[in-house]
Structures are given as structure tokens and as C-alpha cells.
Amino acid sequence: MKFNNRNVFVSSKAKLGRNVRIGDNSVVYDNVEIGDNSIICDQCVIGEPLASYYKEMDYTNPSTVIGSDALIRSHSVIYAGCTIGGSFSSGHHITIRENTVIGNHCSVGTLCDIQGNVKIGNYCRLHSSVHISQTCSIGDFVFLYPFSVMTNDPCPPSREVKGGYIGSYTQVGVHVVILPGLQVGQNCLIGANSVVSKNVPEFSLVMGDPMRVVMDIRKYVVMGKGRPYPWMNRFDRGMPWEGIGYEKWMRQRNDLQ
Amino acid sequence: MKFNNRNVFVSSKAKLGRNVRIGDNSVVYDNVEIGDNSIICDQCVIGEPLASYYKEMDYTNPSTVIGSDALIRSHSVIYAGCTIGGSFSSGHHITIRENTVIGNHCSVGTLCDIQGNVKIGNYCRLHSSVHISQTCSIGDFVFLYPFSVMTNDPCPPSREVKGGYIGSYTQVGVHVVILPGLQVGQNCLIGANSVVSKNVPEFSLVMGDPMRVVMDIRKYVVMGKGRPYPWMNRFDRGMPWEGIGYEKWMRQRNDLQ
Amino acid sequence: MKFNNRNVFVSSKAKLGRNVRIGDNSVVYDNVEIGDNSIICDQCVIGEPLASYYKEMDYTNPSTVIGSDALIRSHSVIYAGCTIGGSFSSGHHITIRENTVIGNHCSVGTLCDIQGNVKIGNYCRLHSSVHISQTCSIGDFVFLYPFSVMTNDPCPPSREVKGGYIGSYTQVGVHVVILPGLQVGQNCLIGANSVVSKNVPEFSLVMGDPMRVVMDIRKYVVMGKGRPYPWMNRFDRGMPWEGIGYEKWMRQRNDLQ
């Protein structure tokens, strides 16, 4: 059956690349640009207008860009003003609000909720039900697990918006809370259910509420696995060093620079 | 493009006020009344029938009332039997089950799940992914943050349904659990990841699992911010005292009474 | 109004039983079989194709079976390859991924997210926002409460997938985390916000992070309720012993064997 354009609405002001397919009952609003070979599944809304759309006669929908080779699963909502790189994939029922910028090769799992003005690097993976509040930012190769949350209001309620930052390669466990405005260094592992309440130096293993830096992650020994962190030498699925190894990839990269 | 009535279904037994607009693929069931200037975005279901709809030949959909100036975002579900005041706004993918009563000027964020028979006052804000179980109730000017949950079964599983209560002006942090049947007083601040396991007196700062009342919130000093609680003197966006200040608004209110 | 086939799409390769009704804007893909008297509400996707659907010319959608008397609420997604028993009911916005097998008389609440290759027994109830990761399995009569999560990666990120197991009759409280590959015995009660970090013997009351087995649940006394666990003698709504009592039902069952 594949895609058969049943009740699909694409604005005449949207630009679809070659071989883009749009699922049943999906809506693509003005000024959305979708790269070649991308797939939008059923019941999605792409280029969701901002609130002023409903009030201002002369509203123009901000430009939305989705790169090539995307796979966006059903019931997802991506706001106008977002820019998403190539090879993006999503789960179902995701929401990405306005002016969010996401790099290449990222995935955003089912029920994720990315508030506006968020910046996410390349090769990041948000598993299901991750909540990122406004103005937070995330490096490259960062993974967040279900029910983890980055907050941004240090003294709620307030008009302050202080999103934090997560450094590249860091892993954020299930049910982790990152309090507003904090910096988590590169290559950390934040254990399940921790509350990050101060800045975290790179290579930290963090646990607990209140959090403690338990040890340098490079010294962390797991029975039968040796020292599994940093993880890049033992995991490569979907990473740019897949098949060649992280060290070799880094050398090639450095040689090119 | 605005709203163009593409595949919108509105029951002939629904009443829409002046200038109500309904988004693509949305469904409005019997006996729904929507106030003037309200907006229902795409893929919503308003007046969702109760389970007996599917079994009883003579089912009548209970009356659903949504006030004027609502903005209900896409993929949201509001059950038959709910009463929602004016100036309501919602995020995406929300669910509000039957017989819930919500006051004026409230907002319910993306992925919130409000079970049936809940009562929420005026000017409350539920951020994303808040879960409120049946028969809980909430005062005015209460804010709840992501992944917070009010429970109602003291001895699961059971037939007991003991929803708790949150007093006016209280702030409930991310990942907070409120155990069944508890009363949280006015003007409290419940810190991130706390488990509320007993009644909380007004003006408490609560933290931890098991919870402790750390201090009177009026004595809580935040570096560079002095004593930020109660918060009404320093935050007014969207509040009825916006522009005039809480004290003056209270005096005016008292004078009127 | 009931169901009136407004913009419903059912593949010609799907098989619907007698008196099956499909809500507005729902999509039923190839090789889905739905039992008699089942109801799919609005905006659902049943038999959601796997990712290879979009890449392979000769893709065949795996068989999806939903038993009789199901009630699947709006905006839900059930993947191709799932097998779901009779009398299933769901909330809204659920996702059940491929090759999941669910027994009879189960319910899966609003916003639940069941990743692929999960096995769930009979008479289980997942309340709202429960996340079950791949290869986890669950016995019979198990209840999980909001924001509880079963994880499966012992050393993230990795290629290991070690889903855990929850024994029959066990109750898993709100915000509980079950770490990868663990076995939780029958008849346990896992208290709100606990992190299960080792195997749990049957009849345990578990609390805290790090978890402790507090006592044998059979000795647990609740003021005014005596010893409420195991719970089967005091709760029967929707259970097979409803009206006759657990002991009698067990005797009848044993007599039959």
C-alpha cells in the first residue's frame, strides 16, 4: 500500500525534495523545506505555526528545514522555525518547538518533548520521554534515556531562563534531573535517578540525590567488562566510526584538519 | 492558509461560539460547547465519549464546556463531561478525562494526563508531562513541573480513591511524587525529585525522599536573589496582578469584597 | 453519531471480525487481524509498518493480531508483528512496538511506551506513562504505575539487550526504575521512587534508592487495614476471581488441572 496521498495536506508554500513521502492525514504548513528521500509518517504536523498565527492577520510562518533521509514517525509535531540536519529519525508523538536546531544523524524517541530554542549537536540520541526545556544545549554523541529532564528555571516561577549544557559523549541515565544552568562535562555517565545539582567535570561518574561524583569514569570497572568508559571504543552502531574504530576515525579527522 | 475546514467533523449537536476555528482532522462530538474565539488545532478529539458509548444503544454524551479564547494544541483529547474556563491553553498530546473541572486562565502542557474527576482552580500551570490521578484537586496559582505526579491509591491495587490537594500558590518541582490523600498547604515549594509522604504545612520548603520540611520558605535565601518566596511579588506574567503588583491587586480585591 | 466511517482507511489485506468499528481518521495496515466486537477509536495507526517498509520494494507487513472485545483509545499506535489477546483496553497516545506479545484482559494506559519484543502475561495493568524497554517480560496480574520504567542496557550505550522480568502479582509503584536484566519475584510491592538494583525475592516490600528489602510483604501492617498483602483477597475488580474470591478461584483452577 505504501503512501497513497490519502488526505495529505501540503501547503503550496512548502518545498519537498525528491522522493519525499508524506503519510495519511499529515499536514505540512507554509515555508517548510524537506530534503530528498525523507519520510513523514501518518498524522503528523510539520511546521506547526506559532501562537501569533492565530491572532495576526499578516503572520508569516517562519522557515522550517528538515534535512534529507529523515524518518519521522506518526503523530509527531515539529514547529515552524526549526532546523534539523540530515538522517534524522524520530519515534511517535514527539514535539519539537520553535527555533530548535538539531544536527545530523540524531534520533528523538517516542514522546520526547523538546521545548523551544534548544540546540542539539550531531549523532545524539534521545530515547523515549526525554524533556528538554528552553535554551538548553547538548554537544555531539550525547545519549539521554527515558524520563530524563533538563530544566531551566532556577527559582520557579520566574522570568529567568537558564538552560544548561551537556558535553559531548556524555550518557544521561533514566529519571535523571539536571537542574537549571548547569554544565555537565564531556564523557560523563550520570546514573539512573540522579539529580545533577552542580557543575560536573568531564569524565565523571555521577550518582545519587544529592549527587556525588563517585569516581573518574576511566577507572570504573564493571565485572566481566573491564573498564567500559569512555564508551567509544566498544560501541559504534550508527556512529561515524562504525567499522573503523574510534581511534582511527579520530586520526583521520585530525589529519583532515 | 489558516483554518480551511479540511476534514473537520463537528457534531450537529455541538455549539460553537463566534469565531471558533477547528483544525484539520479534528473531531468534535455531541454536546460540546466551545466559547467565542477559541481555537482547536489539528488532529484533536473534543468531547471524547465515555466507554459506555460503545456499548449502550441509548448513550447520550455528557455536556462538555470549553470557555472563550481557548487555544488547544494538536493531538489533544478532552473527554465529554469536562468543564474548562476561559482563556485556557494547552500543549500537544494532552488527555483530560471525564468530569474534570478547570477554572479560568489555566494552561496544561504537552503530554499532560489528567485523569477523571479532577478539580483545578484558576491561573494554574501544568508544564509538560504532569500526571494527576482521579479525584485530586488543586487550588489557584499552582504550578507543577514535568514528570510530577499526584497519586490516589494508598494501598495498590484497591478500590480506594483518595486524591490529595495542593494549596494555592504552591510550586511542585520536576519528578515530584505526591502520595495519596495528602494535603499540601499554600505557598509551598516542593523541590525536584521529592516524595511527599505526609501533609505539608503552608509556607514549607520540602526536599528529599523521604521528604523533610527544610525550612519556612519565607526565610529561604537564594544567593543574589534575597528571599524569593512567596513568589507573587516578583513574578506576574499572565497573573491577574500583572502590571499592578500582587499587594495592590490583593487590596483592590479585598476592597471589592 | 457513533462510528460513521469518516476517512477510515483499512487495507484490503486486513481482516476485521464481526461488529468491529474503526474511528475517524484511523489507519489499519496490511495483515492486521482484529477480533469480533473490537473498537479502534479515532486517529489510530494499527499495524504500523517497520522501518524496512520504507526502503524495500518487496516488504511484507508482518501479521498483527488483536483479539476480540478490544477498546483501543485515540491516537494509539500498534506496530505490525504484535499479538494481543482478548479484552484488551488502552488509553490514548500509546505506542506498542513490533513483536510484542500481550495476553488476555490486559490494559495499557495513556502514553505508555512498550518497546519491541516485550512479553506481557494476562490481566496486567499498565497505568499511564509506563516505559517497558525491549525484551523485558512480565508475568500475570502485574500492575505498573505512572513513570515506572524497565530498562535493558547494563552499560549504555552498548549492543547488549538484557530485559528484566517481573513476577506475577507484583505491584510496581510510581517513578520506579528497574535496572537491566533483573528478576523481581512474585507478589512484591516496589515503593514509589525506588531503584531496583538487584534481584528481588518473592513477597518483598522494596523501598529506596539504593533499594532495600524492607520486610516480607506478608508482615506489612497498614493502619486500619491489617495486613493488606498479598492483595488478591481484597481486590478483585476485573480479575478472574471477581465475585468468587481468590482462594475459591485457585481451588477451582487446581481442580481443573
XYZ file of N, CA, C and O in Angstrom, chain B residues 7-11 25-30 43-45 48-59 74-77 79 93-95 97 111-113 115 129-131 147-149 151 153-160 162 175-177 179 193-195 209, chain C residues 1-4 6-7 19 21 23-25 39-43 71-75 90-93 109-111 125 127-129 141 143 145-147 169 171 173-175 189 192-194 207-209 212 220 222 225 228-229 231-232 234-238 242:
504
model
N -11.442 18.241 6.304
C -11.748 17.027 7.058
C -11.993 17.298 8.544
O -11.492 16.603 9.420
N -12.728 18.345 8.821
C -13.132 18.638 10.192
C -14.512 18.025 10.404
O -15.380 18.129 9.534
N -14.711 17.381 11.534
C -16.042 16.875 11.822
C -16.565 17.491 13.113
O -15.954 17.336 14.177
N -17.650 18.198 13.012
C -18.293 18.791 14.188
C -19.712 18.244 14.246
O -20.490 18.392 13.299
N -20.028 17.606 15.358
C -21.389 17.076 15.531
C -22.433 18.177 15.366
O -22.205 19.321 15.766
N -8.606 17.628 10.505
C -8.764 16.258 11.012
C -9.226 16.191 12.466
O -9.118 15.138 13.089
N -9.704 17.287 13.000
C -10.203 17.246 14.381
C -11.667 16.824 14.398
O -12.401 16.988 13.424
N -12.045 16.271 15.546
C -13.383 15.727 15.709
C -14.008 16.358 16.949
O -13.394 16.347 18.016
N -15.204 16.888 16.823
C -15.923 17.456 17.967
C -17.226 16.670 18.115
O -18.064 16.666 17.215
N -17.377 15.994 19.245
C -18.518 15.098 19.449
C -19.758 15.833 19.981
O -19.729 17.033 20.252
N -20.803 15.097 20.191
C -22.095 15.623 20.655
C -21.984 16.410 21.964
O -21.237 16.017 22.867
N -5.912 17.506 14.512
C -5.884 16.114 14.999
C -6.388 15.961 16.438
O -5.965 15.035 17.135
N -7.245 16.844 16.886
C -7.779 16.749 18.257
C -9.083 15.954 18.302
O -9.761 15.773 17.291
N -9.421 15.516 19.513
C -10.727 14.919 19.766
C -11.336 15.643 20.970
O -10.784 15.586 22.074
N -14.613 13.504 23.764
C -14.391 12.049 23.628
C -15.419 11.289 24.465
O -15.557 11.510 25.667
N -16.140 10.381 23.858
C -17.188 9.667 24.588
C -16.633 8.706 25.640
O -15.525 8.186 25.495
N -17.409 8.487 26.663
C -17.053 7.521 27.698
C -17.186 6.101 27.148
O -17.797 5.878 26.102
N -16.635 5.144 27.881
C -16.618 3.770 27.385
C -18.027 3.231 27.099
O -18.220 2.437 26.167
N -18.998 3.694 27.855
C -20.356 3.154 27.678
C -20.952 3.534 26.318
O -21.873 2.873 25.821
N -20.415 4.569 25.702
C -20.810 4.956 24.347
C -20.780 3.776 23.383
O -21.606 3.664 22.481
N -19.803 2.912 23.590
C -19.594 1.828 22.635
C -20.473 0.625 22.934
O -20.477 -0.346 22.196
N -21.172 0.679 24.083
C -21.948 -0.489 24.491
C -23.443 -0.226 24.556
O -24.239 -1.126 24.359
N -23.809 1.010 24.894
C -25.223 1.300 25.135
C -25.852 1.985 23.925
O -25.352 2.991 23.434
N -26.977 1.446 23.506
C -27.656 1.998 22.335
C -28.160 3.420 22.587
O -28.202 4.252 21.699
N -28.560 3.680 23.827
C -29.173 4.985 24.117
C -28.225 5.920 24.853
O -28.652 6.784 25.619
N -26.953 5.731 24.644
C -25.947 6.614 25.251
C -26.161 8.062 24.822
O -26.393 8.348 23.646
N -2.451 20.617 18.993
C -2.762 19.410 18.211
C -2.702 18.110 19.010
O -1.989 17.995 19.995
N -3.421 17.110 18.510
C -3.417 15.749 19.056
C -3.911 15.695 20.501
O -3.537 14.791 21.253
N -4.707 16.653 20.915
C -5.206 16.655 22.292
C -6.567 15.993 22.375
O -7.339 15.991 21.419
N -6.842 15.440 23.564
C -8.095 14.723 23.804
C -8.745 15.297 25.056
O -8.140 15.292 26.128
N -12.246 14.795 27.240
C -13.418 13.920 27.347
C -14.712 14.697 27.543
O -14.718 15.799 28.111
N -0.823 16.695 22.532
C -0.950 15.325 23.051
C -1.411 15.291 24.508
O -0.973 14.432 25.276
N -2.247 16.212 24.912
C -2.766 16.143 26.277
C -4.007 15.250 26.319
O -4.687 15.045 25.303
N -4.277 14.736 27.502
C -5.511 13.982 27.739
C -6.160 14.520 29.010
O -5.507 14.588 30.059
N -9.480 13.619 31.189
C -10.607 12.695 31.245
C -11.846 13.281 31.916
O -11.841 14.398 32.412
N 1.686 16.585 26.677
C 1.743 15.237 27.270
C 1.204 15.172 28.694
O 1.417 14.164 29.380
N 0.496 16.195 29.148
C -0.141 16.064 30.463
C -1.279 15.059 30.381
O -1.922 14.889 29.350
N -1.529 14.423 31.509
C -2.527 13.364 31.583
C -3.330 13.594 32.860
O -2.853 13.326 33.960
N -6.453 12.566 34.819
C -7.469 11.534 34.929
C -8.789 12.166 35.377
O -8.835 13.349 35.663
N 4.038 16.846 30.749
C 4.144 15.502 31.346
C 3.812 15.469 32.835
O 4.490 14.805 33.614
N 2.778 16.182 33.214
C 2.287 16.115 34.593
C 1.137 15.104 34.620
O 0.272 15.114 33.741
N 1.137 14.233 35.621
C 0.079 13.240 35.750
C -0.725 13.505 37.028
O -0.175 13.489 38.132
N 6.948 15.691 34.831
C 7.029 14.361 35.452
C 6.614 14.374 36.927
O 6.904 13.423 37.656
N 5.974 15.437 37.373
C 5.399 15.394 38.720
C 4.089 14.625 38.654
O 3.424 14.574 37.615
N 3.727 14.018 39.778
C 2.573 13.125 39.763
C 1.832 13.191 41.094
O 2.439 13.195 42.168
N -0.832 10.985 43.133
C -1.382 9.626 43.120
C -2.655 9.573 43.970
O -2.984 10.525 44.671
N -4.060 6.039 45.151
C -4.387 4.719 45.700
C -3.429 4.406 46.843
O -2.255 4.088 46.626
N -3.902 4.443 48.098
C -2.998 4.294 49.236
C -2.482 2.877 49.437
O -1.526 2.676 50.182
N -3.066 1.912 48.777
C -2.691 0.521 49.034
C -2.924 -0.285 47.763
O -3.824 -1.117 47.701
N -2.126 -0.044 46.737
C -2.445 -0.579 45.412
C -2.295 -2.091 45.291
O -1.337 -2.629 45.834
N -3.173 -2.763 44.562
C -4.377 -2.170 43.982
C -5.517 -2.191 44.989
O -5.586 -3.101 45.820
N -6.390 -1.233 44.905
C -7.536 -1.213 45.801
C -8.680 -0.473 45.125
O -8.510 0.071 44.034
N -9.812 -0.447 45.796
C -10.926 0.339 45.269
C -10.964 1.731 45.897
O -11.805 2.549 45.554
N -10.058 1.967 46.820
C -9.993 3.305 47.419
C -9.477 4.319 46.404
O -8.525 4.043 45.680
N -8.241 8.080 46.810
C -8.012 9.193 47.723
C -7.085 10.218 47.102
O -5.868 10.224 47.335
N 9.677 15.833 38.707
C 9.836 14.469 39.246
C 9.360 14.338 40.697
O 9.818 13.429 41.403
N 8.484 15.206 41.128
C 7.935 15.084 42.491
C 6.799 14.070 42.493
O 5.985 14.023 41.566
N 6.744 13.258 43.538
C 5.628 12.336 43.750
C 4.841 12.806 44.973
O 5.434 13.000 46.041
N 2.109 11.435 47.420
C 1.425 10.187 47.760
C -0.057 10.448 48.050
O -0.466 11.590 48.244
N 12.371 15.996 42.617
C 12.609 14.594 42.996
C 12.154 14.243 44.416
O 12.444 13.151 44.884
N 11.443 15.136 45.080
C 10.944 14.811 46.429
C 9.771 13.857 46.353
O 9.028 13.832 45.376
N 9.594 13.096 47.431
C 8.397 12.277 47.587
C 7.620 12.815 48.792
O 8.096 12.718 49.934
N 13.681 12.365 49.671
C 12.908 11.131 49.735
C 13.610 10.224 50.734
O 14.688 9.709 50.424
N -24.094 9.580 17.103
C -23.277 9.613 15.900
C -22.485 8.313 15.700
O -22.304 7.871 14.609
N -22.002 7.743 16.779
C -21.191 6.514 16.709
C -20.180 6.561 15.545
O -19.779 7.630 15.112
N -19.833 5.408 15.067
C -18.820 5.379 14.019
C -19.466 5.493 12.660
O -20.425 4.799 12.356
N -18.926 6.353 11.876
C -19.568 6.582 10.596
C -18.601 6.540 9.427
O -18.854 7.153 8.388
N -15.845 7.925 8.630
C -15.334 9.152 8.027
C -13.814 9.054 7.906
O -13.119 9.012 8.931
N -13.342 9.013 6.724
C -11.905 8.983 6.453
C -11.188 7.855 7.182
O -10.126 8.040 7.773
N -18.682 -6.949 13.737
C -19.025 -5.811 14.590
C -17.792 -5.009 15.040
O -17.807 -4.357 16.078
N -15.509 -1.859 14.892
C -15.736 -0.478 14.487
C -14.435 0.313 14.548
O -13.647 0.137 15.484
N -12.597 4.154 14.266
C -12.890 5.578 14.423
C -12.355 6.433 13.286
O -11.554 5.987 12.452
N -12.745 7.671 13.319
C -12.384 8.634 12.281
C -10.872 8.749 12.122
O -10.134 8.802 13.106
N -10.442 8.831 10.893
C -9.049 9.119 10.548
C -8.068 8.024 10.986
O -6.866 8.274 11.027
N -13.059 -2.334 19.116
C -13.255 -0.936 18.765
C -11.903 -0.242 18.716
O -11.132 -0.310 19.670
N -11.644 0.379 17.590
C -10.455 1.222 17.454
C -10.981 2.653 17.378
O -11.785 2.958 16.498
N -10.570 3.506 18.276
C -11.079 4.887 18.269
C -10.363 5.745 17.217
O -9.674 5.225 16.347
N -10.536 7.045 17.321
C -10.071 7.963 16.278
C -8.543 8.082 16.226
O -7.858 7.898 17.217
N -8.044 8.447 15.069
C -6.656 8.873 14.847
C -5.618 7.803 15.210
O -4.490 8.146 15.575
N -10.776 -2.394 23.234
C -11.118 -0.970 23.134
C -9.802 -0.207 23.122
O -9.118 -0.110 24.151
N -9.450 0.303 21.956
C -8.168 0.994 21.796
C -8.468 2.466 21.583
O -9.110 2.847 20.604
N -7.996 3.283 22.514
C -8.349 4.698 22.504
C -7.533 5.502 21.490
O -6.544 5.021 20.965
N -7.935 6.710 21.299
C -7.452 7.539 20.180
C -5.945 7.773 20.184
O -5.303 7.741 21.223
N -5.419 8.048 19.005
C -4.013 8.415 18.794
C -3.053 7.299 19.200
O -1.906 7.591 19.558
N -6.932 0.077 26.024
C -5.817 1.024 26.084
C -6.326 2.412 26.391
O -7.504 2.730 26.206
N -5.392 3.250 26.869
C -5.618 4.683 26.935
C -5.254 5.326 25.605
O -5.222 4.654 24.560
N -4.955 6.621 25.654
C -4.657 7.400 24.455
C -3.150 7.519 24.252
O -2.385 7.455 25.203
N -2.775 7.726 22.998
C -1.376 8.032 22.676
C -0.427 6.921 23.125
O 0.691 7.205 23.547
N -2.175 1.948 29.718
C -2.725 3.291 29.905
C -2.160 4.341 28.960
O -1.182 4.113 28.239
N -2.773 5.482 29.030
C -2.403 6.655 28.235
C -0.892 6.900 28.276
O -0.288 6.860 29.340
N -0.304 7.127 27.126
C 1.108 7.489 26.996
C 2.075 6.367 27.353
O 3.267 6.630 27.527
N -1.981 -4.655 34.238
C -2.433 -3.276 34.043
C -1.264 -2.320 34.102
O -0.640 -2.165 35.154
N -0.607 1.394 34.096
C -1.238 2.703 34.170
C -0.516 3.651 33.205
O 0.280 3.221 32.391
N -0.805 4.917 33.303
C -0.263 5.873 32.333
C 1.262 5.943 32.357
O 1.885 5.727 33.398
N 1.847 6.282 31.229
C 3.259 6.668 31.132
C 4.218 5.628 31.697
O 5.179 5.977 32.380
N -1.143 -10.656 36.210
C -1.691 -9.866 37.331
C -0.676 -8.856 37.874
O -0.663 -8.550 39.065
N 0.769 -5.037 38.075
C 0.338 -3.659 37.864
C 1.567 -2.752 37.922
O 2.373 -2.869 38.848
N 2.673 1.435 37.759
C 2.096 2.761 37.932
C 2.918 3.822 37.182
O 4.022 3.549 36.718
N 2.356 5.043 37.061
C 2.939 6.041 36.156
C 4.434 6.321 36.340
O 4.924 6.409 37.454
N 5.089 6.494 35.203
C 6.504 6.847 35.110
C 7.419 5.739 35.630
O 8.592 5.996 35.893
N 1.652 -10.988 40.073
C 1.015 -10.331 41.227
C 1.813 -9.142 41.779
O 1.370 -8.483 42.717
N 3.379 -5.447 42.318
C 2.945 -4.071 42.138
C 4.181 -3.179 42.064
O 5.001 -3.189 42.982
N 5.422 0.651 41.901
C 4.923 1.995 42.203
C 5.348 3.062 41.207
O 6.166 2.826 40.311
N 4.828 4.262 41.399
C 5.155 5.381 40.519
C 6.646 5.680 40.584
O 7.277 5.560 41.623
N 7.189 6.080 39.440
C 8.578 6.551 39.338
C 9.600 5.487 39.736
O 10.717 5.840 40.128
N 5.948 -5.690 46.368
C 5.475 -4.310 46.265
C 6.713 -3.424 46.217
O 7.505 -3.411 47.168
N 7.109 3.685 45.687
C 7.315 4.835 44.814
C 8.765 5.300 44.839
O 9.371 5.386 45.900
N 9.299 5.600 43.658
C 10.617 6.232 43.518
C 11.783 5.305 43.839
O 12.914 5.773 43.912
N 11.553 4.022 44.014
C 12.663 3.099 44.274
C 13.447 2.822 42.989
O 12.904 2.882 41.894
N 11.953 -0.603 49.015
C 11.892 0.850 49.011
C 13.277 1.442 48.818
O 14.272 0.826 49.168
N 13.316 2.658 48.314
C 14.518 3.480 48.342
C 15.444 3.387 47.154
O 15.293 2.555 46.266
N 16.404 4.292 47.167
C 17.468 4.349 46.169
C 18.739 4.714 46.911
O 18.887 5.850 47.341
N 16.282 -1.192 49.343
C 16.399 -2.156 50.439
C 15.149 -3.023 50.418
O 14.056 -2.537 50.126
N 3.590 -6.924 56.497
C 3.426 -5.467 56.404
C 2.040 -5.077 56.917
O 1.025 -5.519 56.386
N -0.724 -2.118 57.715
C -1.122 -0.755 57.397
C -2.245 -0.357 58.359
O -3.205 -1.108 58.532
N -5.958 -1.248 58.120
C -6.171 -2.184 57.007
C -5.631 -3.575 57.323
O -5.696 -4.469 56.494
N -2.417 -5.958 54.303
C -3.106 -5.904 53.003
C -2.457 -6.708 51.872
O -3.035 -6.769 50.779
N -1.278 -7.288 52.094
C -0.623 -8.035 51.018
C -0.392 -9.486 51.442
O -0.109 -9.727 52.605
N -2.437 -9.061 47.839
C -3.619 -8.217 47.668
C -4.818 -8.964 47.106
O -5.911 -8.396 47.032
N -4.640 -10.205 46.722
C -5.679 -10.860 45.905
C -6.956 -11.156 46.672
O -8.016 -11.321 46.084
N -8.313 -9.071 48.736
C -9.080 -7.841 48.996
C -9.376 -7.031 47.740
O -10.023 -5.982 47.800
N -8.909 -7.465 46.590
C -9.161 -6.722 45.355
C -9.493 -7.699 44.242
O -8.728 -8.632 43.984
N -10.619 -7.463 43.570
C -10.990 -8.410 42.513
C -11.557 -7.757 41.248
O -11.882 -8.464 40.295
N -11.635 -6.441 41.222
C -12.259 -5.794 40.063
C -11.541 -6.156 38.762
O -10.362 -5.883 38.599
N -12.261 -6.790 37.883
C -11.698 -7.177 36.589
C -10.814 -8.407 36.633
O -10.288 -8.841 35.609
N -13.231 -12.374 40.397
C -14.204 -11.355 40.794
C -15.509 -12.022 41.229
O -16.086 -12.823 40.493
